XYZ file of C-alpha atoms in Angstrom:
720
model
C 73.805 -45.470 9.636
C 71.839 -44.090 12.517
C 69.110 -41.540 12.186
C 70.122 -38.014 11.360
C 69.932 -35.396 14.034
C 66.842 -33.238 14.140
C 67.275 -29.975 12.320
C 66.513 -26.968 14.473
C 66.118 -23.385 13.335
C 69.136 -21.277 14.145
C 70.588 -17.924 13.223
C 71.560 -17.740 9.514
C 75.291 -18.224 8.889
C 77.499 -15.335 8.003
C 77.622 -14.413 4.339
C 81.226 -15.463 4.118
C 80.367 -19.029 5.084
C 77.640 -19.616 2.496
C 77.838 -22.730 0.376
C 76.503 -22.993 -3.185
C 73.220 -24.377 -1.824
C 73.050 -21.501 0.654
C 73.076 -19.117 -2.291
C 70.075 -20.820 -3.874
C 67.489 -19.298 -1.573
C 69.155 -15.899 -1.899
C 68.399 -16.089 -5.603
C 64.763 -16.789 -4.769
C 64.469 -14.106 -2.098
C 63.988 -11.153 -4.503
C 61.173 -13.112 -6.157
C 59.120 -13.231 -2.957
C 57.925 -9.594 -3.003
C 57.536 -9.818 -6.780
C 55.376 -12.902 -6.311
C 53.330 -11.153 -3.669
C 52.701 -8.138 -5.914
C 51.803 -10.392 -8.806
C 49.343 -12.238 -6.637
C 47.574 -8.961 -5.920
C 46.595 -8.211 -9.504
C 47.891 -10.908 -11.831
C 45.944 -13.879 -13.185
C 49.167 -15.792 -12.522
C 48.562 -15.541 -8.770
C 47.887 -19.270 -8.238
C 51.035 -20.204 -10.171
C 53.178 -17.758 -8.198
C 51.808 -19.090 -4.945
C 52.448 -22.681 -5.967
C 56.040 -21.833 -6.992
C 56.713 -20.288 -3.612
C 55.231 -23.280 -1.802
C 57.182 -25.651 -4.090
C 60.406 -23.857 -3.263
C 59.676 -24.148 0.432
C 58.827 -27.845 0.315
C 61.710 -28.875 -1.937
C 64.251 -26.931 0.099
C 62.959 -28.448 3.325
C 63.038 -31.951 1.862
C 66.723 -31.516 0.967
C 67.189 -31.131 4.733
C 69.149 -28.002 4.091
C 70.492 -26.034 7.000
C 68.547 -23.442 8.959
C 69.152 -20.739 6.405
C 65.693 -21.683 5.119
C 64.040 -19.750 7.967
C 64.189 -16.336 6.314
C 62.576 -17.150 2.960
C 59.900 -19.291 4.648
C 58.908 -16.411 6.906
C 59.009 -13.838 4.104
C 57.076 -16.009 1.650
C 54.449 -16.920 4.218
C 53.825 -13.308 5.253
C 53.820 -11.911 1.728
C 51.538 -14.620 0.374
C 49.128 -13.991 3.233
C 49.253 -10.247 2.528
C 48.499 -10.865 -1.131
C 45.442 -12.888 -0.178
C 44.115 -10.456 2.419
C 44.511 -7.372 0.232
C 42.578 -8.722 -2.737
C 39.264 -7.126 -1.869
C 37.615 -5.159 0.958
C 34.975 -6.543 3.323
C 31.504 -6.911 1.825
C 28.316 -5.903 3.580
C 24.739 -6.850 2.810
C 21.699 -4.650 3.235
C 18.217 -4.366 1.783
C 15.256 -2.073 1.932
C 13.539 -4.379 4.431
C 15.898 -3.419 7.217
C 17.933 -6.523 6.665
C 21.180 -6.885 8.563
C 24.609 -5.780 7.451
C 26.836 -8.874 7.366
C 30.576 -8.429 7.829
C 32.145 -10.858 5.385
C 35.595 -12.358 6.136
C 38.281 -10.699 4.048
C 39.353 -12.190 0.716
C 37.749 -15.516 1.393
C 38.165 -17.121 -2.018
C 41.918 -16.657 -2.373
C 42.540 -17.122 1.324
C 40.690 -20.427 1.296
C 42.638 -21.678 -1.661
C 45.874 -20.823 0.073
C 44.809 -22.381 3.355
C 43.446 -25.570 1.807
C 46.449 -25.800 -0.512
C 48.673 -25.781 2.535
C 46.692 -28.716 3.887
C 46.943 -30.638 0.636
C 50.698 -29.951 0.339
C 51.457 -31.344 3.785
C 52.643 -34.834 4.503
C 49.472 -36.891 4.423
C 50.159 -38.238 7.883
C 51.510 -35.565 10.184
C 52.555 -31.998 10.721
C 54.546 -30.038 13.271
C 52.664 -29.341 16.462
C 53.834 -26.002 17.940
C 54.262 -25.877 21.683
C 56.001 -23.694 24.204
C 59.137 -25.105 25.795
C 62.417 -23.792 27.026
C 65.192 -24.487 24.507
C 68.771 -23.469 24.312
C 69.124 -20.407 22.117
C 71.691 -22.224 20.032
C 69.251 -25.066 19.309
C 65.987 -23.220 18.727
C 64.504 -20.216 17.045
C 61.227 -18.376 17.562
C 58.481 -18.312 14.986
C 56.620 -15.144 13.970
C 54.418 -15.359 17.079
C 57.304 -15.801 19.479
C 56.656 -19.491 20.152
C 59.424 -22.039 20.463
C 59.322 -24.621 17.699
C 61.194 -27.896 17.484
C 61.190 -29.814 14.237
C 62.226 -33.400 13.798
C 63.656 -34.982 10.681
C 61.865 -37.280 8.296
C 63.033 -40.477 9.927
C 61.776 -39.550 13.346
C 58.577 -38.226 11.826
C 57.755 -41.475 10.109
C 58.450 -43.550 13.164
C 56.346 -41.323 15.367
C 53.494 -41.397 12.917
C 53.284 -45.142 13.115
C 52.828 -44.916 16.864
C 50.492 -41.945 16.695
C 52.830 -39.894 18.892
C 56.420 -38.664 18.515
C 59.181 -40.282 20.438
C 60.043 -37.062 22.272
C 56.632 -36.596 23.869
C 54.230 -35.010 21.365
C 56.001 -32.677 18.987
C 54.073 -34.345 16.158
C 50.430 -35.257 15.910
C 48.227 -36.769 13.216
C 46.662 -33.916 11.237
C 44.316 -35.247 8.593
C 42.503 -38.507 8.453
C 42.045 -40.056 5.050
C 38.484 -38.763 4.730
C 39.549 -35.245 5.751
C 42.462 -35.217 3.350
C 40.201 -36.381 0.552
C 37.625 -33.721 1.457
C 40.307 -31.007 1.345
C 41.464 -32.181 -2.059
C 37.919 -32.320 -3.408
C 37.066 -28.930 -1.987
C 40.080 -27.349 -3.675
C 38.862 -28.652 -7.004
C 35.351 -27.401 -6.366
C 36.640 -23.938 -5.446
C 38.604 -23.754 -8.683
C 35.285 -24.023 -10.547
C 32.988 -22.550 -7.925
C 30.905 -20.614 -10.472
C 29.728 -23.956 -11.867
C 29.406 -25.867 -8.577
C 26.395 -26.125 -6.276
C 27.918 -26.281 -2.797
C 24.538 -26.874 -1.149
C 24.154 -30.510 -2.196
C 26.011 -33.627 -3.300
C 29.770 -34.070 -3.077
C 30.634 -30.391 -2.411
C 28.328 -30.334 0.620
C 29.673 -33.675 1.856
C 33.243 -32.382 1.577
C 32.323 -29.247 3.519
C 30.486 -31.265 6.159
C 33.555 -33.453 6.662
C 35.574 -30.341 7.478
C 32.804 -28.970 9.707
C 32.621 -32.035 11.959
C 36.396 -32.481 12.112
C 38.177 -32.103 15.458
C 40.692 -29.864 13.711
C 39.867 -26.197 14.260
C 41.781 -25.175 11.136
C 39.553 -27.374 9.020
C 36.511 -25.901 10.758
C 37.779 -22.412 10.004
C 38.237 -23.358 6.368
C 34.718 -24.782 6.249
C 33.171 -21.695 7.831
C 35.070 -19.402 5.466
C 33.918 -21.478 2.498
C 30.304 -21.253 3.613
C 30.651 -17.492 4.042
C 32.196 -17.168 0.583
C 29.628 -19.195 -1.325
C 26.594 -17.712 0.483
C 27.840 -14.192 -0.167
C 27.747 -14.948 -3.888
C 24.815 -17.361 -4.134
C 21.727 -17.242 -1.926
C 18.700 -19.448 -2.460
C 16.556 -21.836 -0.460
C 18.564 -24.591 1.235
C 17.573 -27.631 3.276
C 18.573 -28.726 6.768
C 21.573 -30.639 5.379
C 23.129 -27.262 4.601
C 21.868 -25.349 7.625
C 22.789 -27.870 10.308
C 26.565 -27.778 9.630
C 26.501 -23.966 9.748
C 24.514 -24.003 12.991
C 27.047 -26.485 14.369
C 29.886 -24.099 13.482
C 27.941 -21.273 15.095
C 28.428 -22.947 18.482
C 32.197 -23.229 18.044
C 34.351 -21.420 20.624
C 36.762 -20.131 17.965
C 36.135 -16.458 17.110
C 37.109 -16.844 13.460
C 34.713 -19.750 13.039
C 31.922 -17.821 14.775
C 32.413 -14.786 12.602
C 32.399 -16.683 9.301
C 29.534 -19.007 10.306
C 27.316 -16.118 11.402
C 28.159 -14.317 8.149
C 27.071 -17.387 6.166
C 23.870 -17.736 8.193
C 23.090 -14.033 7.808
C 23.532 -14.296 4.052
C 21.217 -17.305 3.835
C 18.666 -15.485 6.021
C 17.962 -13.109 3.151
C 15.896 -15.901 1.576
C 12.321 -16.110 2.893
C 12.185 -19.888 3.283
C 15.574 -19.959 4.975
C 14.418 -17.417 7.574
C 11.781 -19.834 8.842
C 14.021 -22.903 8.639
C 16.862 -21.300 10.623
C 14.537 -20.501 13.526
C 12.871 -23.915 13.432
C 16.296 -25.606 13.592
C 17.190 -23.715 16.785
C 19.334 -20.948 15.329
C 18.181 -18.240 17.754
C 19.957 -19.397 20.911
C 23.495 -19.543 19.452
C 22.887 -16.185 17.752
C 21.850 -14.645 21.066
C 25.026 -16.000 22.681
C 27.087 -14.500 19.883
C 25.380 -11.135 20.342
C 26.963 -11.110 23.792
C 30.423 -11.924 22.400
C 33.231 -9.444 23.205
C 34.234 -9.551 19.522
C 32.641 -6.729 17.524
C 32.706 -8.637 14.230
C 30.850 -11.548 15.781
C 28.331 -9.147 17.339
C 27.804 -7.436 14.000
C 27.089 -10.642 12.110
C 24.907 -12.173 14.827
C 22.753 -9.055 15.118
C 22.622 -8.756 11.332
C 21.325 -12.301 11.098
C 18.670 -11.606 13.766
C 17.670 -8.505 11.804
C 17.144 -10.573 8.666
C 15.218 -13.258 10.531
C 12.952 -10.616 12.079
C 11.665 -9.532 8.665
C 9.499 -12.683 8.563
C 6.192 -12.480 10.395
C 6.398 -16.077 11.632
C 9.681 -15.340 13.400
C 8.909 -12.085 15.198
C 7.014 -13.516 18.147
C 9.601 -16.291 18.539
C 12.432 -13.766 18.576
C 10.594 -11.672 21.162
C 10.115 -14.713 23.407
C 13.677 -15.951 22.925
C 15.239 -13.262 25.103
C 16.847 -11.429 22.179
C 15.277 -8.020 22.870
C 17.495 -7.246 25.870
C 20.796 -7.854 24.026
C 19.461 -6.016 20.966
C 18.580 -2.991 23.086
C 22.047 -2.969 24.670
C 23.809 -3.369 21.318
C 21.803 -0.468 19.898
C 24.108 1.691 22.049
C 27.258 0.054 20.662
C 30.140 2.316 19.673
C 30.549 0.303 16.482
C 28.252 1.852 13.893
C 27.657 -1.422 12.046
C 26.460 -3.116 15.214
C 24.319 -0.100 16.052
C 22.700 -0.123 12.617
C 21.932 -3.821 12.783
C 20.549 -3.606 16.313
C 18.256 -0.632 15.611
C 17.139 -2.303 12.379
C 16.232 -5.428 14.320
C 14.308 -3.385 16.898
C 12.408 -1.741 14.046
C 11.494 -5.122 12.577
C 10.083 -6.123 15.955
C 7.624 -3.186 16.123
C 5.054 -4.502 13.652
C 2.737 -6.224 16.139
C 1.064 -5.148 19.372
C 2.590 -7.882 21.536
C 6.123 -7.320 20.264
C 5.836 -3.569 20.731
C 4.817 -4.079 24.331
C 7.738 -6.415 24.960
C 10.088 -3.852 23.428
C 8.749 -1.195 25.752
C 9.199 -3.550 28.706
C 12.788 -4.249 27.581
C 13.596 -0.539 27.901
C 13.869 0.198 24.185
C 12.086 3.581 24.220
C 14.813 5.659 25.957
C 17.466 4.081 23.724
C 15.523 4.802 20.529
C 14.792 8.385 21.567
C 18.422 9.064 22.476
C 19.578 7.695 19.106
C 17.453 10.253 17.251
C 20.449 12.508 17.800
C 22.759 10.066 15.991
C 24.765 11.403 13.066
C 24.133 8.198 11.087
C 21.209 8.447 8.672
C 20.331 4.754 8.863
C 20.195 4.807 12.659
C 17.998 7.925 12.545
C 15.687 6.242 10.050
C 15.373 2.992 12.013
C 14.727 4.813 15.293
C 12.146 7.275 13.920
C 10.286 4.448 12.192
C 10.373 2.241 15.292
C 9.063 5.086 17.464
C 6.375 5.815 14.888
C 5.191 2.211 15.136
C 5.373 2.219 18.924
C 3.252 5.403 18.982
C 0.381 3.572 17.272
C -0.703 2.279 20.706
C -2.487 4.706 23.000
C -0.820 3.379 26.151
C 2.595 3.797 24.564
C 1.786 7.395 23.630
C 0.943 8.104 27.256
C 4.242 6.560 28.345
C 6.142 8.598 25.767
C 4.358 11.741 26.908
C 5.361 11.263 30.541
C 8.921 9.940 30.067
C 10.274 11.582 26.886
C 9.756 15.360 27.015
C 12.247 16.018 24.188
C 10.719 13.582 21.726
C 8.608 16.076 19.772
C 11.473 18.577 19.513
C 13.809 15.855 18.207
C 11.297 14.722 15.595
C 10.594 18.288 14.470
C 14.348 18.772 14.076
C 14.619 15.604 11.965
C 12.018 16.940 9.527
C 14.840 19.236 8.368
C 17.198 16.285 7.851
C 19.168 16.025 4.613
C 17.709 12.527 4.129
C 14.179 12.367 2.656
C 13.506 8.984 4.262
C 14.314 10.387 7.705
C 12.144 13.460 7.057
C 9.291 11.206 5.982
C 9.472 8.951 9.034
C 9.800 11.890 11.415
C 6.575 13.379 10.020
C 4.806 10.015 10.277
C 5.964 9.601 13.880
C 4.515 13.030 14.686
C 1.327 12.046 12.903
C 0.865 9.012 15.165
C 1.686 11.048 18.255
C -0.870 13.649 17.130
C -3.624 11.114 17.658
C -3.586 12.513 21.215
C -4.803 16.007 21.996
C -1.741 16.958 24.015
C 0.638 16.153 21.193
C -1.541 18.081 18.713
C -0.854 21.234 20.676
C 2.767 20.401 21.500
C 3.778 19.981 17.844
C 2.515 23.482 17.077
C 4.316 24.890 20.143
C 7.526 23.134 19.041
C 7.361 25.112 15.745
C 6.571 22.045 13.700
C 4.243 23.836 11.248
C 6.939 25.508 9.055
C 8.756 22.198 8.579
C 5.508 20.417 7.727
C 4.622 23.108 5.188
C 7.994 22.675 3.488
C 7.451 18.928 3.220
C 3.900 19.502 1.969
C 5.219 21.617 -0.895
C 8.012 19.239 -1.894
C 7.987 17.235 -5.117
C 8.690 13.899 -3.393
C 5.423 11.982 -3.006
C 6.228 10.133 0.278
C 7.166 13.440 1.926
C 3.919 15.043 0.790
C 1.897 12.102 2.070
C 3.568 12.008 5.480
C 3.232 15.776 5.935
C -0.424 16.018 4.914
C -1.304 13.034 7.122
C 0.389 14.745 10.054
C -1.264 18.125 9.530
C -4.646 16.400 9.277
C -4.296 15.043 12.823
C -2.948 18.340 14.139
C -5.917 20.204 12.608
C -8.366 18.192 14.731
C -7.740 20.448 17.728
C -9.857 23.646 17.485
C -7.041 25.783 18.905
C -4.817 24.766 15.980
C -7.195 25.902 13.204
C -6.102 29.536 13.084
C -2.338 28.849 13.510
C -2.446 26.402 10.593
C -4.326 28.847 8.380
C -1.994 31.673 9.337
C 1.026 29.470 8.539
C -0.131 29.390 4.900
C -1.491 25.865 4.510
C -4.776 26.621 2.699
C -3.545 27.103 -0.874
C -1.145 24.123 -0.796
C -3.920 21.916 0.615
C -6.331 22.984 -2.129
C -3.645 22.253 -4.730
C -3.219 18.756 -3.286
C -6.883 18.035 -4.026
C -5.753 17.706 -7.622
C -3.400 14.804 -6.786
C -5.571 12.447 -8.788
C -2.861 9.792 -8.813
C -2.878 9.469 -5.022
C -6.200 8.892 -3.299
C -4.700 9.041 0.194
C -3.216 12.501 -0.310
C -6.575 13.777 -1.604
C -8.392 12.348 1.430
C -5.974 13.883 3.913
C -6.032 17.274 2.181
C -9.811 17.678 2.017
C -10.241 16.284 5.527
C -7.774 18.888 6.831
C -9.691 21.670 5.054
C -12.912 20.424 6.634
C -11.294 20.398 10.096
C -9.988 23.933 9.623
C -13.498 25.133 8.717
C -15.277 23.366 11.560
C -15.292 25.918 14.377
C -15.366 29.363 12.828
C -17.431 31.074 10.112
C -14.380 33.206 9.391
C -12.291 30.107 8.738
C -15.084 28.697 6.556
C -14.931 31.832 4.474
C -11.132 31.588 4.146
C -11.408 27.956 3.014
C -14.019 28.954 0.432
C -11.890 31.858 -0.803
C -8.917 29.502 -1.187
C -10.850 27.702 -3.925
C -11.685 24.491 -2.048
C -15.312 24.239 -3.235
C -14.492 24.999 -6.861
C -11.828 22.296 -6.797
C -14.202 19.797 -5.212
C -16.955 20.536 -7.748
C -14.465 20.022 -10.565
C -13.204 16.669 -9.280
C -15.840 15.055 -7.070
C -17.745 13.086 -9.706
C -14.578 11.352 -10.937
C -12.621 10.647 -7.751
C -12.761 7.398 -5.696
C -15.618 6.922 -3.243
C -13.423 7.612 -0.217
C -12.483 11.021 -1.645
C -16.102 11.717 -2.628
C -17.150 11.081 0.962
C -14.608 13.562 2.328
C -15.402 16.217 -0.286
C -19.176 16.072 0.232
C -18.645 16.189 4.009
C -16.501 19.321 3.608
C -19.193 21.033 1.516
C -21.765 20.092 4.166
C -19.623 21.780 6.851
C -19.189 24.936 4.766
C -22.947 25.003 4.132
C -23.540 25.489 7.864
C -22.576 29.142 7.501
C -25.642 31.230 6.591
C -23.402 33.884 5.055
C -21.882 31.417 2.579
C -24.999 29.585 1.376
C -25.833 31.943 -1.460
C -22.211 31.846 -2.601
C -22.186 28.060 -2.561
C -25.404 27.894 -4.591
C -23.981 30.326 -7.113
C -21.002 28.001 -7.572
C -23.411 25.317 -8.825
C -22.903 22.735 -6.093
C -26.344 21.262 -6.874
C -24.872 19.927 -10.109
C -22.763 17.473 -8.124
C -24.611 17.082 -4.818
C -27.932 15.919 -6.300
C -26.425 13.125 -8.451
C -24.276 11.961 -5.512
C -27.405 11.351 -3.387
C -27.801 8.265 -5.591
C -24.189 7.116 -5.095
C -23.273 3.500 -4.437
C -21.725 4.640 -1.145
C -24.052 5.198 1.787
C -21.584 7.714 3.238
C -21.513 9.735 0.029
C -25.332 9.657 -0.152
C -25.671 10.851 3.444
C -23.051 13.603 3.174
C -24.529 14.923 -0.077
C -28.028 14.951 1.393
C -26.748 16.664 4.546
C -25.161 19.370 2.393
C -28.476 19.867 0.547
C -30.311 20.025 3.871
C -27.911 22.641 5.272
C -28.280 24.729 2.099
C -32.099 24.553 2.352
C -32.182 26.402 5.677
C -32.502 30.205 5.675
C -30.971 30.617 2.282
C -33.202 33.557 1.391
C -33.471 32.957 -2.347
C -34.938 29.544 -3.140
C -35.007 29.997 -6.880
C -32.212 27.471 -7.279
C -34.357 24.813 -5.584
C -37.230 25.577 -7.943
C -34.908 25.481 -10.934
C -33.401 22.117 -9.942
C -36.615 20.512 -8.698
C -36.603 17.791 -11.381
C -33.065 17.979 -12.803
C -30.234 16.959 -12.712
C -30.605 13.233 -12.020
C -34.194 13.528 -10.797
C -33.456 16.826 -9.027
C -34.484 17.726 -5.478
C -37.717 15.824 -5.991
C -35.934 12.579 -6.866
C -33.576 12.887 -3.886
C -36.472 13.467 -1.412
C -38.480 10.586 -2.888
C -35.564 8.093 -2.623
C -34.727 8.990 0.955
C -38.364 8.944 2.142
C -38.837 5.511 0.577
C -35.790 4.086 2.379
C -36.243 2.190 5.618
C -33.226 3.955 7.100
C -34.385 6.348 9.873
C -31.298 8.520 9.316
C -32.021 9.002 5.614
C -35.737 9.634 6.320
C -34.778 12.148 8.974
C -32.521 14.101 6.553
C -35.190 14.140 3.824
C -38.071 15.219 6.083
C -35.929 17.876 7.772
C -34.979 19.251 4.329
C -38.607 19.183 3.247
C -39.599 21.033 6.409
C -37.039 23.787 5.664
C -38.453 24.158 2.139
C -42.042 24.373 3.433
C -41.009 27.019 5.994
C -39.354 29.090 3.263
C -42.684 30.709 2.302
C -41.693 30.335 -1.342
C -45.028 29.832 -3.107
C -43.616 28.159 -6.214
C -41.637 25.719 -4.123
C -44.668 24.865 -1.965
C -46.749 24.289 -5.062
C -44.133 21.927 -6.492
C -44.091 19.955 -3.255
C -47.895 19.794 -3.056
C -48.133 18.586 -6.656
C -45.910 15.581 -5.838
C -48.451 12.964 -4.826
C -45.682 10.490 -3.961
C -43.984 12.836 -1.491
C -47.262 13.941 0.088
C -48.476 10.363 0.574
C -45.187 9.288 2.155
C -45.290 12.251 4.539
C -48.851 11.305 5.556
C -47.869 7.665 6.028
C -44.928 8.504 8.283
C -46.908 11.138 10.215
C -49.676 8.674 11.029
C -47.318 6.096 12.566
C -48.149 5.527 16.236
C -45.432 6.352 18.754
C -45.253 6.024 22.523
C -45.389 9.230 24.478
C -42.112 8.273 26.211
C -40.325 8.231 22.862
C -41.425 11.696 21.693
C -38.528 13.995 20.933
C -35.983 11.154 20.916
C -33.565 10.571 18.058
C -34.495 7.872 15.600
C -37.928 6.852 14.459
C -39.827 9.013 16.955
C -37.977 12.116 15.765
C -38.751 11.218 12.156
C -42.480 10.904 12.942
C -42.409 14.205 14.811
C -40.856 16.038 11.829
C -43.290 14.355 9.401
C -46.260 15.621 11.427
C -44.874 19.147 11.361
C -44.449 18.930 7.595
C -47.961 17.517 7.171
C -49.331 20.367 9.233
C -47.659 22.955 7.006
C -48.981 21.239 3.880
C -52.459 21.113 5.359
C -52.474 24.770 6.364
C -51.512 25.673 2.814
C -54.359 23.554 1.457
C -51.906 21.215 -0.221
C -52.771 18.118 1.796
C -56.000 16.212 1.267
C -57.640 15.788 4.646
C -55.291 18.488 5.940
C -57.424 19.320 8.967
C -56.989 15.827 10.393
C -53.272 15.875 9.741
C -53.004 19.313 11.243
C -54.921 18.143 14.261
C -52.602 15.179 14.762
C -49.616 17.436 14.434
C -51.069 19.833 16.944
C -51.556 17.069 19.500
C -47.923 16.088 19.161
C -46.752 19.614 19.758
């Protein structure tokens, strides 16, 4: 008997001509949608799928007539739908501006179905679709409109032996033995994937076999498997795992690119993997994929770059790789996922001076500023933070000032955002801009003070910190002192001095109060009336050194006002200033002594100095003795200038106390008798110290309090 004719798909016969075998598939047809629905929710999904495939294979093997076309098409479509609908796409994000990775849909079930199809095929060959003109009576179109011709088993076997079909290539070898074995092994591993480590041993070898196959379907299956397992399990992997994924990344097939970049992006969440991916040359294929016309591929490639850019060792390499241009262009993408990933990557690249400059050169500033108007909170956050970092550099601030006139207005507007993280970053961006005098004034003109006051009075610590840091820089400009006070900042700033759990907030608050009091006695009085000094006196001995330095400096500024000195003394500031002159911090010592010196000038009533001459902590006497003994010209200058103010006070008791201190008198004489060059007289430093010591010695001598006073007076007179 000769070989049977090839069976070709044709139109199904009329119902009236059905045989008993024809009716068999009609009995199965109602089960197809039922099977599909079961596969959506039922644990029997694998069994249902296998039954459908079994029906297909057994019916085909009986070489039944073309009536098989309908159930094959229905079963194939419905089974695919059941796989795809199992779960929605998954995205990955972290607080470190890591990329959002678009995972392929329903990978686990889809992979099982795809690999099962491979394992169910004839081990030697499969139909190779191709376009050809066929008579309508002898051919039928598949679901994609392609013409398909199928041979029978006899012709298939004979063609397989030759490697090519007898009619010119309708059949081709599909799986080699190693590939077929890898598919079978991989199916078993996927059945127990919760217990299998796919990153080593046999599972990795099976995946690698599929990766390096010439069959694109096997490569798709491998890429989908990698995407599936890395979405569920991420840890450090070696080059044996990364190299196959990087190989897939260079594939021309869109589906392979998408899944491979998803897998790589997932692995790039791990710190060690970030470095390894870049060292193995992962940047170049990712950059090429960023320029892909496919949005999903763009999304995953940019997301992977975003994750890689969170590692310090990678940032410079990414900047030099040519990635900044594509990232800047993709930041304007209409797809929000791509836009988020791109702006997140740009943010990650703003943490070093060199990278910031390269971003500016790549044209990122106009893009970031324009995206401040985005309706997406994440994009707003990434752009405000990136601009805040860019504004750290003085040259960049100048560029922003000349090219982005709407920047301050946009940032002020974002301080009223519904998102606290956006509000916080907007205030910090304004803070960095306010390092320049022009921006200090512009923020006030843009009505930024009310928004900053609202943030200052919030209960969210990061908002308070960002707002108080911003207002501190704005308060540096003298023209802003009165507007800030009139806006109602004094009481909230004084209240923030009590933020004992946050040293930085305390520093910014007291520094702002000092700035506001700097230029005007009226403003000094308002700061005092707001309770700033009382709060400082209450807290200063127990706060960190950095806060002590700011608080003592603020008291020193307030003590410059002659009208407030008596009030300050009545508040008992000596109780804290005198002990702090012996602080471990040189800054605290100097500021405390400066405050005492300012209070010693023209105070009118010196009874407080007499009262505290020996106490607390050695009193005024102990402070003067320590500073005169120091070899620091600045400290000696403060002490002698204070002593001179006390001697000029004409307070008899105070002069007597000074004259009775042999140690102080001897040190004044010693300093006054130091030789100085005539060219150095009146200069700051040691010459100024000697000049003040001679004046003090002269006053002591004229009062009869200095032994050998006439000589000292004479020396002082020569200097004058």
